[in-house]
């Protein structure tokens, strides 16, 4: 069964899949071991990894290279965050070909103009495409995919742009009309009211995806009571968790004048060897090195 088919099957079986943001093969391995249903090849996380803002500065090639590396180390389905699709509908055709070939099981394309500004930034410039133009991009993605199980997820940034629920619903319905398999509805409010209201007002059969970054109180139990949401993406938790630990550890080493204290509080190197699958290398050495 292809990873894309597995993702659809898991969604049908459990009613709600949990997708963890990754920025590297190592973070993907950790997400897989922790028990997530899939991986989010996050634009925000990869941008942060390069020390850059999430504003269309990372190229498609950089994102694809990382996605390929992740796909080489993890078996979970990968949902690729392709931002605005790197241009117009023609760029989307090329992107879908490349992402499917690289090992993605789904893409999320958002209805902002290129270059985009990250959604959660206070006062960020949030310009949306005309609905018809974005429909063309969704149609291009659907027409290009080879595996019919590959998910094309349309993300509307109407709430992020401050347009309100009626506009968000109008856009989301138009994207369903263009063939989207799911709708990602995003909000930057610090509480889940916009998402809960949108979800209750959503009457289409196409299910919803959310990214509860700004409103972390909306947990899986609460999501299940809303009915329409089938996918939760934990959008920036990998890079924030890694940064929390590195920041604290690095500061302590400077303050302590050495690593004599921190070494007890971080993983032993043997755990990194395990994640690197050193045992496989040792076995290959024993077998092939003469
Ligand atoms: C990402 O993780 O890149 C996302 C989610 O798109 S957010 O940063 O909240 O827009
Ligand atoms: Mg993103």
mmCIF file of C-alpha atoms and ligand atoms in Angstrom:
data_model
loop_
_atom_site.group_PDB
_atom_site.id
_atom_site.type_symbol
_atom_site.label_atom_id
_atom_site.label_comp_id
_atom_site.label_asym_id
_atom_site.label_seq_id
_atom_site.Cartn_x
_atom_site.Cartn_y
_atom_site.Cartn_z
ATOM 1 C CA UNK A 1 0.000 0.000 0.000
ATOM 2 C CA UNK A 2 1.409 3.425 -0.919
ATOM 3 C CA UNK A 3 2.005 5.868 1.981
ATOM 4 C CA UNK A 4 -0.737 8.079 0.495
ATOM 5 C CA UNK A 5 -3.202 5.203 0.599
ATOM 6 C CA UNK A 6 -2.116 4.426 4.166
ATOM 7 C CA UNK A 7 -2.762 8.029 5.169
ATOM 8 C CA UNK A 8 -6.274 7.920 3.724
ATOM 9 C CA UNK A 9 -6.914 4.543 5.364
ATOM 10 C CA UNK A 10 -5.704 5.800 8.742
ATOM 11 C CA UNK A 11 -7.980 8.826 8.452
ATOM 12 C CA UNK A 12 -10.954 6.602 7.676
ATOM 13 C CA UNK A 13 -10.070 4.219 10.498
ATOM 14 C CA UNK A 14 -9.382 6.702 13.320
ATOM 15 C CA UNK A 15 -11.389 9.729 12.171
ATOM 16 C CA UNK A 16 -8.492 12.073 13.029
ATOM 17 C CA UNK A 17 -4.823 11.837 12.093
ATOM 18 C CA UNK A 18 -1.966 13.542 13.942
ATOM 19 C CA UNK A 19 0.778 14.953 11.731
ATOM 20 C CA UNK A 20 4.026 16.217 13.273
ATOM 21 C CA UNK A 21 6.146 18.992 11.800
ATOM 22 C CA UNK A 22 9.646 17.977 10.746
ATOM 23 C CA UNK A 23 12.648 19.926 9.520
ATOM 24 C CA UNK A 24 15.144 17.067 9.144
ATOM 25 C CA UNK A 25 15.385 13.299 8.833
ATOM 26 C CA UNK A 26 16.282 13.077 12.545
ATOM 27 C CA UNK A 27 13.133 14.941 13.596
ATOM 28 C CA UNK A 28 11.137 12.663 11.269
ATOM 29 C CA UNK A 29 12.608 9.550 12.901
ATOM 30 C CA UNK A 30 11.682 10.915 16.337
ATOM 31 C CA UNK A 31 8.125 11.704 15.203
ATOM 32 C CA UNK A 32 7.748 8.221 13.788
ATOM 33 C CA UNK A 33 9.010 6.604 16.998
ATOM 34 C CA UNK A 34 6.666 8.779 19.074
ATOM 35 C CA UNK A 35 3.650 7.376 17.215
ATOM 36 C CA UNK A 36 2.420 10.111 14.861
ATOM 37 C CA UNK A 37 0.378 9.172 11.800
ATOM 38 C CA UNK A 38 2.357 11.323 9.385
ATOM 39 C CA UNK A 39 4.959 14.038 8.904
ATOM 40 C CA UNK A 40 4.544 17.700 7.969
ATOM 41 C CA UNK A 41 7.384 18.933 5.759
ATOM 42 C CA UNK A 42 6.933 22.398 7.197
ATOM 43 C CA UNK A 43 8.057 25.529 5.396
ATOM 44 C CA UNK A 44 8.278 27.397 8.679
ATOM 45 C CA UNK A 45 10.526 24.767 10.281
ATOM 46 C CA UNK A 46 12.844 24.464 7.292
ATOM 47 C CA UNK A 47 13.112 28.258 7.022
ATOM 48 C CA UNK A 48 13.969 28.460 10.725
ATOM 49 C CA UNK A 49 16.532 25.686 10.307
ATOM 50 C CA UNK A 50 18.287 27.897 7.748
ATOM 51 C CA UNK A 51 17.970 30.866 10.130
ATOM 52 C CA UNK A 52 15.510 32.537 7.735
ATOM 53 C CA UNK A 53 12.002 33.968 7.983
ATOM 54 C CA UNK A 54 9.190 31.918 6.463
ATOM 55 C CA UNK A 55 8.657 34.331 3.550
ATOM 56 C CA UNK A 56 9.249 32.301 0.361
ATOM 57 C CA UNK A 57 13.021 32.577 0.840
ATOM 58 C CA UNK A 58 13.605 28.819 0.812
ATOM 59 C CA UNK A 59 13.628 27.447 -2.725
ATOM 60 C CA UNK A 60 11.633 24.493 -3.994
ATOM 61 C CA UNK A 61 14.927 22.661 -4.515
ATOM 62 C CA UNK A 62 15.961 23.132 -0.882
ATOM 63 C CA UNK A 63 12.568 21.943 0.341
ATOM 64 C CA UNK A 64 12.549 18.971 -2.032
ATOM 65 C CA UNK A 65 16.079 17.956 -1.013
ATOM 66 C CA UNK A 66 15.017 17.863 2.631
ATOM 67 C CA UNK A 67 11.800 16.026 1.825
ATOM 68 C CA UNK A 68 13.765 13.376 -0.080
ATOM 69 C CA UNK A 69 16.140 12.971 2.846
ATOM 70 C CA UNK A 70 13.182 12.623 5.224
ATOM 71 C CA UNK A 71 11.456 10.106 2.943
ATOM 72 C CA UNK A 72 14.693 8.104 2.907
ATOM 73 C CA UNK A 73 14.695 7.750 6.695
ATOM 74 C CA UNK A 74 11.011 7.504 7.626
ATOM 75 C CA UNK A 75 8.138 5.319 6.500
ATOM 76 C CA UNK A 76 5.312 7.639 7.556
ATOM 77 C CA UNK A 77 3.317 9.522 4.900
ATOM 78 C CA UNK A 78 4.613 13.041 4.290
ATOM 79 C CA UNK A 79 2.341 16.052 3.893
ATOM 80 C CA UNK A 80 4.361 18.672 2.005
ATOM 81 C CA UNK A 81 3.865 22.339 2.780
ATOM 82 C CA UNK A 82 4.375 23.874 -0.662
ATOM 83 C CA UNK A 83 3.275 27.377 0.402
ATOM 84 C CA UNK A 84 1.829 29.165 -2.641
ATOM 85 C CA UNK A 85 3.007 26.485 -5.074
ATOM 86 C CA UNK A 86 6.093 28.487 -6.122
ATOM 87 C CA UNK A 87 4.265 30.662 -8.643
ATOM 88 C CA UNK A 88 1.211 30.249 -10.848
ATOM 89 C CA UNK A 89 -0.695 27.115 -11.941
ATOM 90 C CA UNK A 90 2.122 26.165 -14.313
ATOM 91 C CA UNK A 91 4.603 26.198 -11.431
ATOM 92 C CA UNK A 92 2.123 24.036 -9.504
ATOM 93 C CA UNK A 93 2.113 21.412 -12.289
ATOM 94 C CA UNK A 94 5.897 21.183 -12.038
ATOM 95 C CA UNK A 95 5.840 21.201 -8.220
ATOM 96 C CA UNK A 96 3.299 18.372 -7.948
ATOM 97 C CA UNK A 97 5.368 16.204 -10.312
ATOM 98 C CA UNK A 98 8.486 16.836 -8.261
ATOM 99 C CA UNK A 99 6.904 16.424 -4.820
ATOM 100 C CA UNK A 100 5.142 13.198 -5.729
ATOM 101 C CA UNK A 101 8.381 11.838 -7.180
ATOM 102 C CA UNK A 102 10.281 12.921 -4.047
ATOM 103 C CA UNK A 103 7.983 10.845 -1.830
ATOM 104 C CA UNK A 104 5.201 13.188 -0.643
ATOM 105 C CA UNK A 105 1.740 11.718 -0.024
ATOM 106 C CA UNK A 106 -0.038 15.071 0.080
ATOM 107 C CA UNK A 107 0.535 18.754 -0.571
ATOM 108 C CA UNK A 108 -0.940 21.806 1.073
ATOM 109 C CA UNK A 109 -1.199 24.849 -1.233
ATOM 110 C CA UNK A 110 -2.240 28.199 0.234
ATOM 111 C CA UNK A 111 -4.240 30.975 -1.436
ATOM 112 C CA UNK A 112 -1.753 33.773 -0.733
ATOM 113 C CA UNK A 113 0.231 35.692 -3.315
ATOM 114 C CA UNK A 114 3.908 34.897 -3.944
ATOM 115 C CA UNK A 115 6.096 35.789 -2.099
ATOM 116 C CA UNK A 116 4.135 34.922 1.036
ATOM 117 C CA UNK A 117 4.522 36.188 4.565
ATOM 118 C CA UNK A 118 4.336 33.712 7.432
ATOM 119 C CA UNK A 119 0.773 33.524 8.754
ATOM 120 C CA UNK A 120 1.250 34.078 12.470
ATOM 121 C CA UNK A 121 3.422 37.232 12.311
ATOM 122 C CA UNK A 122 1.670 40.198 13.934
ATOM 123 C CA UNK A 123 0.830 42.793 11.291
ATOM 124 C CA UNK A 124 2.119 40.554 8.475
ATOM 125 C CA UNK A 125 1.262 41.491 4.865
ATOM 126 C CA UNK A 126 -1.412 38.931 3.957
ATOM 127 C CA UNK A 127 -2.520 39.261 0.329
ATOM 128 C CA UNK A 128 -4.808 36.659 -1.190
ATOM 129 C CA UNK A 129 -5.090 35.492 -4.795
ATOM 130 C CA UNK A 130 -8.302 35.910 -6.751
ATOM 131 C CA UNK A 131 -10.508 32.874 -6.104
ATOM 132 C CA UNK A 132 -10.530 31.869 -9.819
ATOM 133 C CA UNK A 133 -6.757 31.994 -10.003
ATOM 134 C CA UNK A 134 -6.362 29.781 -6.954
ATOM 135 C CA UNK A 135 -8.989 27.370 -8.302
ATOM 136 C CA UNK A 136 -6.756 27.017 -11.368
ATOM 137 C CA UNK A 137 -3.841 26.053 -9.112
ATOM 138 C CA UNK A 138 -5.921 23.401 -7.333
ATOM 139 C CA UNK A 139 -7.183 22.043 -10.647
ATOM 140 C CA UNK A 140 -3.605 21.916 -11.911
ATOM 141 C CA UNK A 141 -2.519 19.926 -8.825
ATOM 142 C CA UNK A 142 -5.392 17.460 -9.121
ATOM 143 C CA UNK A 143 -4.825 16.984 -12.861
ATOM 144 C CA UNK A 144 -1.077 16.377 -12.369
ATOM 145 C CA UNK A 145 -0.979 13.841 -9.526
ATOM 146 C CA UNK A 146 -0.307 10.288 -10.661
ATOM 147 C CA UNK A 147 -1.442 8.400 -7.554
ATOM 148 C CA UNK A 148 -5.182 9.035 -7.079
ATOM 149 C CA UNK A 149 -4.609 8.649 -3.315
ATOM 150 C CA UNK A 150 -2.217 11.626 -3.283
ATOM 151 C CA UNK A 151 -4.073 14.344 -1.352
ATOM 152 C CA UNK A 152 -4.405 17.883 -2.654
ATOM 153 C CA UNK A 153 -5.191 20.066 0.351
ATOM 154 C CA UNK A 154 -6.294 23.660 -0.303
ATOM 155 C CA UNK A 155 -5.414 26.097 2.458
ATOM 156 C CA UNK A 156 -7.360 29.290 2.795
ATOM 157 C CA UNK A 157 -5.767 32.190 4.570
ATOM 158 C CA UNK A 158 -8.984 34.229 4.578
ATOM 159 C CA UNK A 159 -9.155 34.341 8.389
ATOM 160 C CA UNK A 160 -5.430 35.106 8.603
ATOM 161 C CA UNK A 161 -6.034 38.040 6.210
ATOM 162 C CA UNK A 162 -8.849 39.276 8.476
ATOM 163 C CA UNK A 163 -11.614 38.675 5.931
ATOM 164 C CA UNK A 164 -13.971 36.818 8.263
ATOM 165 C CA UNK A 165 -15.945 33.605 8.184
ATOM 166 C CA UNK A 166 -18.234 34.319 5.208
ATOM 167 C CA UNK A 167 -15.259 34.935 2.899
ATOM 168 C CA UNK A 168 -13.419 31.938 4.293
ATOM 169 C CA UNK A 169 -16.434 29.706 3.633
ATOM 170 C CA UNK A 170 -16.889 31.114 0.122
ATOM 171 C CA UNK A 171 -13.250 30.462 -0.728
ATOM 172 C CA UNK A 172 -13.203 26.997 0.817
ATOM 173 C CA UNK A 173 -16.333 25.967 -1.116
ATOM 174 C CA UNK A 174 -14.835 27.291 -4.357
ATOM 175 C CA UNK A 175 -11.697 25.197 -3.731
ATOM 176 C CA UNK A 176 -13.814 22.088 -3.146
ATOM 177 C CA UNK A 177 -15.430 22.885 -6.507
ATOM 178 C CA UNK A 178 -11.949 22.891 -8.057
ATOM 179 C CA UNK A 179 -11.297 19.368 -6.736
ATOM 180 C CA UNK A 180 -9.525 19.831 -3.370
ATOM 181 C CA UNK A 181 -9.544 16.675 -1.248
ATOM 182 C CA UNK A 182 -9.401 18.603 2.030
ATOM 183 C CA UNK A 183 -9.512 22.222 3.210
ATOM 184 C CA UNK A 184 -6.961 23.598 5.639
ATOM 185 C CA UNK A 185 -8.448 26.448 7.641
ATOM 186 C CA UNK A 186 -5.916 28.562 9.514
ATOM 187 C CA UNK A 187 -6.377 31.217 12.208
ATOM 188 C CA UNK A 188 -3.980 33.355 14.204
ATOM 189 C CA UNK A 189 -6.394 34.127 17.049
ATOM 190 C CA UNK A 190 -5.054 33.068 20.407
ATOM 191 C CA UNK A 191 -8.253 31.089 21.020
ATOM 192 C CA UNK A 192 -9.953 28.512 18.769
ATOM 193 C CA UNK A 193 -13.272 30.384 18.343
ATOM 194 C CA UNK A 194 -12.762 31.152 14.619
ATOM 195 C CA UNK A 195 -11.867 27.546 13.867
ATOM 196 C CA UNK A 196 -14.710 26.138 15.942
ATOM 197 C CA UNK A 197 -17.237 28.478 14.288
ATOM 198 C CA UNK A 198 -15.914 27.689 10.799
ATOM 199 C CA UNK A 199 -16.017 23.980 11.495
ATOM 200 C CA UNK A 200 -19.611 24.141 12.735
ATOM 201 C CA UNK A 201 -20.636 26.173 9.677
ATOM 202 C CA UNK A 202 -18.890 23.748 7.258
ATOM 203 C CA UNK A 203 -21.525 21.614 5.496
ATOM 204 C CA UNK A 204 -19.437 20.175 2.636
ATOM 205 C CA UNK A 205 -18.449 16.513 2.613
ATOM 206 C CA UNK A 206 -14.749 17.384 2.119
ATOM 207 C CA UNK A 207 -13.060 17.278 5.563
ATOM 208 C CA UNK A 208 -10.980 19.948 7.277
ATOM 209 C CA UNK A 209 -7.361 20.215 8.395
ATOM 210 C CA UNK A 210 -6.190 22.492 11.213
ATOM 211 C CA UNK A 211 -2.821 23.676 12.511
ATOM 212 C CA UNK A 212 -3.380 24.568 16.183
ATOM 213 C CA UNK A 213 -0.265 26.686 16.602
ATOM 214 C CA UNK A 214 -1.871 29.911 17.839
ATOM 215 C CA UNK A 215 -4.640 28.190 19.823
ATOM 216 C CA UNK A 216 -3.015 25.175 21.496
ATOM 217 C CA UNK A 217 -6.034 24.564 23.770
ATOM 218 C CA UNK A 218 -7.907 22.953 20.883
ATOM 219 C CA UNK A 219 -6.881 19.364 21.621
ATOM 220 C CA UNK A 220 -7.951 16.157 19.914
ATOM 221 C CA UNK A 221 -10.877 15.529 22.285
ATOM 222 C CA UNK A 222 -12.338 18.949 21.543
ATOM 223 C CA UNK A 223 -11.655 18.576 17.821
ATOM 224 C CA UNK A 224 -13.586 15.308 17.700
ATOM 225 C CA UNK A 225 -16.708 17.025 19.058
ATOM 226 C CA UNK A 226 -16.616 19.442 16.093
ATOM 227 C CA UNK A 227 -17.070 16.619 13.607
ATOM 228 C CA UNK A 228 -15.519 17.949 10.383
ATOM 229 C CA UNK A 229 -11.816 17.970 11.211
ATOM 230 C CA UNK A 230 -9.864 14.878 10.120
ATOM 231 C CA UNK A 231 -6.246 16.065 10.329
ATOM 232 C CA UNK A 232 -4.306 17.996 12.978
ATOM 233 C CA UNK A 233 -0.882 19.320 11.992
ATOM 234 C CA UNK A 234 1.446 20.265 14.843
ATOM 235 C CA UNK A 235 3.040 23.047 12.839
ATOM 236 C CA UNK A 236 6.112 24.380 14.600
ATOM 237 C CA UNK A 237 6.526 22.163 17.637
ATOM 238 C CA UNK A 238 9.580 20.261 16.403
ATOM 239 C CA UNK A 239 11.746 23.321 15.810
ATOM 240 C CA UNK A 240 10.493 25.068 18.960
ATOM 241 C CA UNK A 241 11.232 22.022 21.102
ATOM 242 C CA UNK A 242 14.702 21.583 19.591
ATOM 243 C CA UNK A 243 15.472 25.287 19.963
ATOM 244 C CA UNK A 244 14.291 25.315 23.587
ATOM 245 C CA UNK A 245 16.706 22.541 24.457
ATOM 246 C CA UNK A 246 19.679 23.891 22.472
ATOM 247 C CA UNK A 247 19.202 27.417 23.793
ATOM 248 C CA UNK A 248 19.170 26.268 27.410
ATOM 249 C CA UNK A 249 22.049 23.828 26.975
ATOM 250 C CA UNK A 250 24.311 26.285 25.129
ATOM 251 C CA UNK A 251 23.702 29.011 27.745
ATOM 252 C CA UNK A 252 24.472 26.607 30.580
ATOM 253 C CA UNK A 253 27.758 25.542 28.985
ATOM 254 C CA UNK A 254 28.887 29.177 28.782
ATOM 255 C CA UNK A 255 27.677 29.900 32.334
ATOM 256 C CA UNK A 256 29.286 26.730 33.751
ATOM 257 C CA UNK A 257 32.534 27.146 31.829
ATOM 258 C CA UNK A 258 32.294 23.624 30.415
ATOM 259 C CA UNK A 259 30.027 20.657 29.802
ATOM 260 C CA UNK A 260 30.513 19.067 33.208
ATOM 261 C CA UNK A 261 26.895 19.747 34.280
ATOM 262 C CA UNK A 262 24.798 19.612 31.120
ATOM 263 C CA UNK A 263 26.031 16.224 29.976
ATOM 264 C CA UNK A 264 23.810 14.528 32.566
ATOM 265 C CA UNK A 265 20.707 16.282 31.246
ATOM 266 C CA UNK A 266 20.998 15.494 27.546
ATOM 267 C CA UNK A 267 20.845 12.198 25.668
ATOM 268 C CA UNK A 268 23.936 10.006 25.805
ATOM 269 C CA UNK A 269 25.754 9.624 22.503
ATOM 270 C CA UNK A 270 24.702 5.953 22.405
ATOM 271 C CA UNK A 271 21.112 7.109 21.826
ATOM 272 C CA UNK A 272 22.281 9.130 18.822
ATOM 273 C CA UNK A 273 24.149 6.033 17.580
ATOM 274 C CA UNK A 274 20.853 4.114 17.823
ATOM 275 C CA UNK A 275 18.982 6.792 15.838
ATOM 276 C CA UNK A 276 21.799 6.726 13.252
ATOM 277 C CA UNK A 277 21.330 2.935 12.975
ATOM 278 C CA UNK A 278 24.971 2.324 13.831
ATOM 279 C CA UNK A 279 24.184 -1.339 14.453
ATOM 280 C CA UNK A 280 23.443 -1.756 10.732
ATOM 281 C CA UNK A 281 26.805 -0.238 9.836
ATOM 282 C CA UNK A 282 28.583 -2.487 12.315
ATOM 283 C CA UNK A 283 26.847 -5.531 10.848
ATOM 284 C CA UNK A 284 27.822 -4.434 7.319
ATOM 285 C CA UNK A 285 31.400 -3.897 8.464
ATOM 286 C CA UNK A 286 31.540 -7.396 9.913
ATOM 287 C CA UNK A 287 30.143 -8.828 6.712
ATOM 288 C CA UNK A 288 31.906 -6.866 3.966
ATOM 289 C CA UNK A 289 35.122 -5.328 5.251
ATOM 290 C CA UNK A 290 38.014 -7.673 4.665
HETATM 291 C C1 LIG B 1 4.285 25.700 8.593
HETATM 292 O O1 LIG B 1 4.559 24.939 9.550
HETATM 293 O O2 LIG B 1 5.113 26.022 7.741
HETATM 294 C C2 LIG B 1 2.924 26.241 8.461
HETATM 295 C C3 LIG B 1 2.097 26.421 9.640
HETATM 296 O O3 LIG B 1 2.548 26.574 7.354
HETATM 297 S S1 LIG B 1 2.176 28.079 10.158
HETATM 298 O O4 LIG B 1 3.573 28.423 10.364
HETATM 299 O O5 LIG B 1 1.395 28.206 11.399
HETATM 300 O O6 LIG B 1 1.591 28.915 9.115
HETATM 301 MG MG1 LIG B 2 4.105 26.866 6.006
#
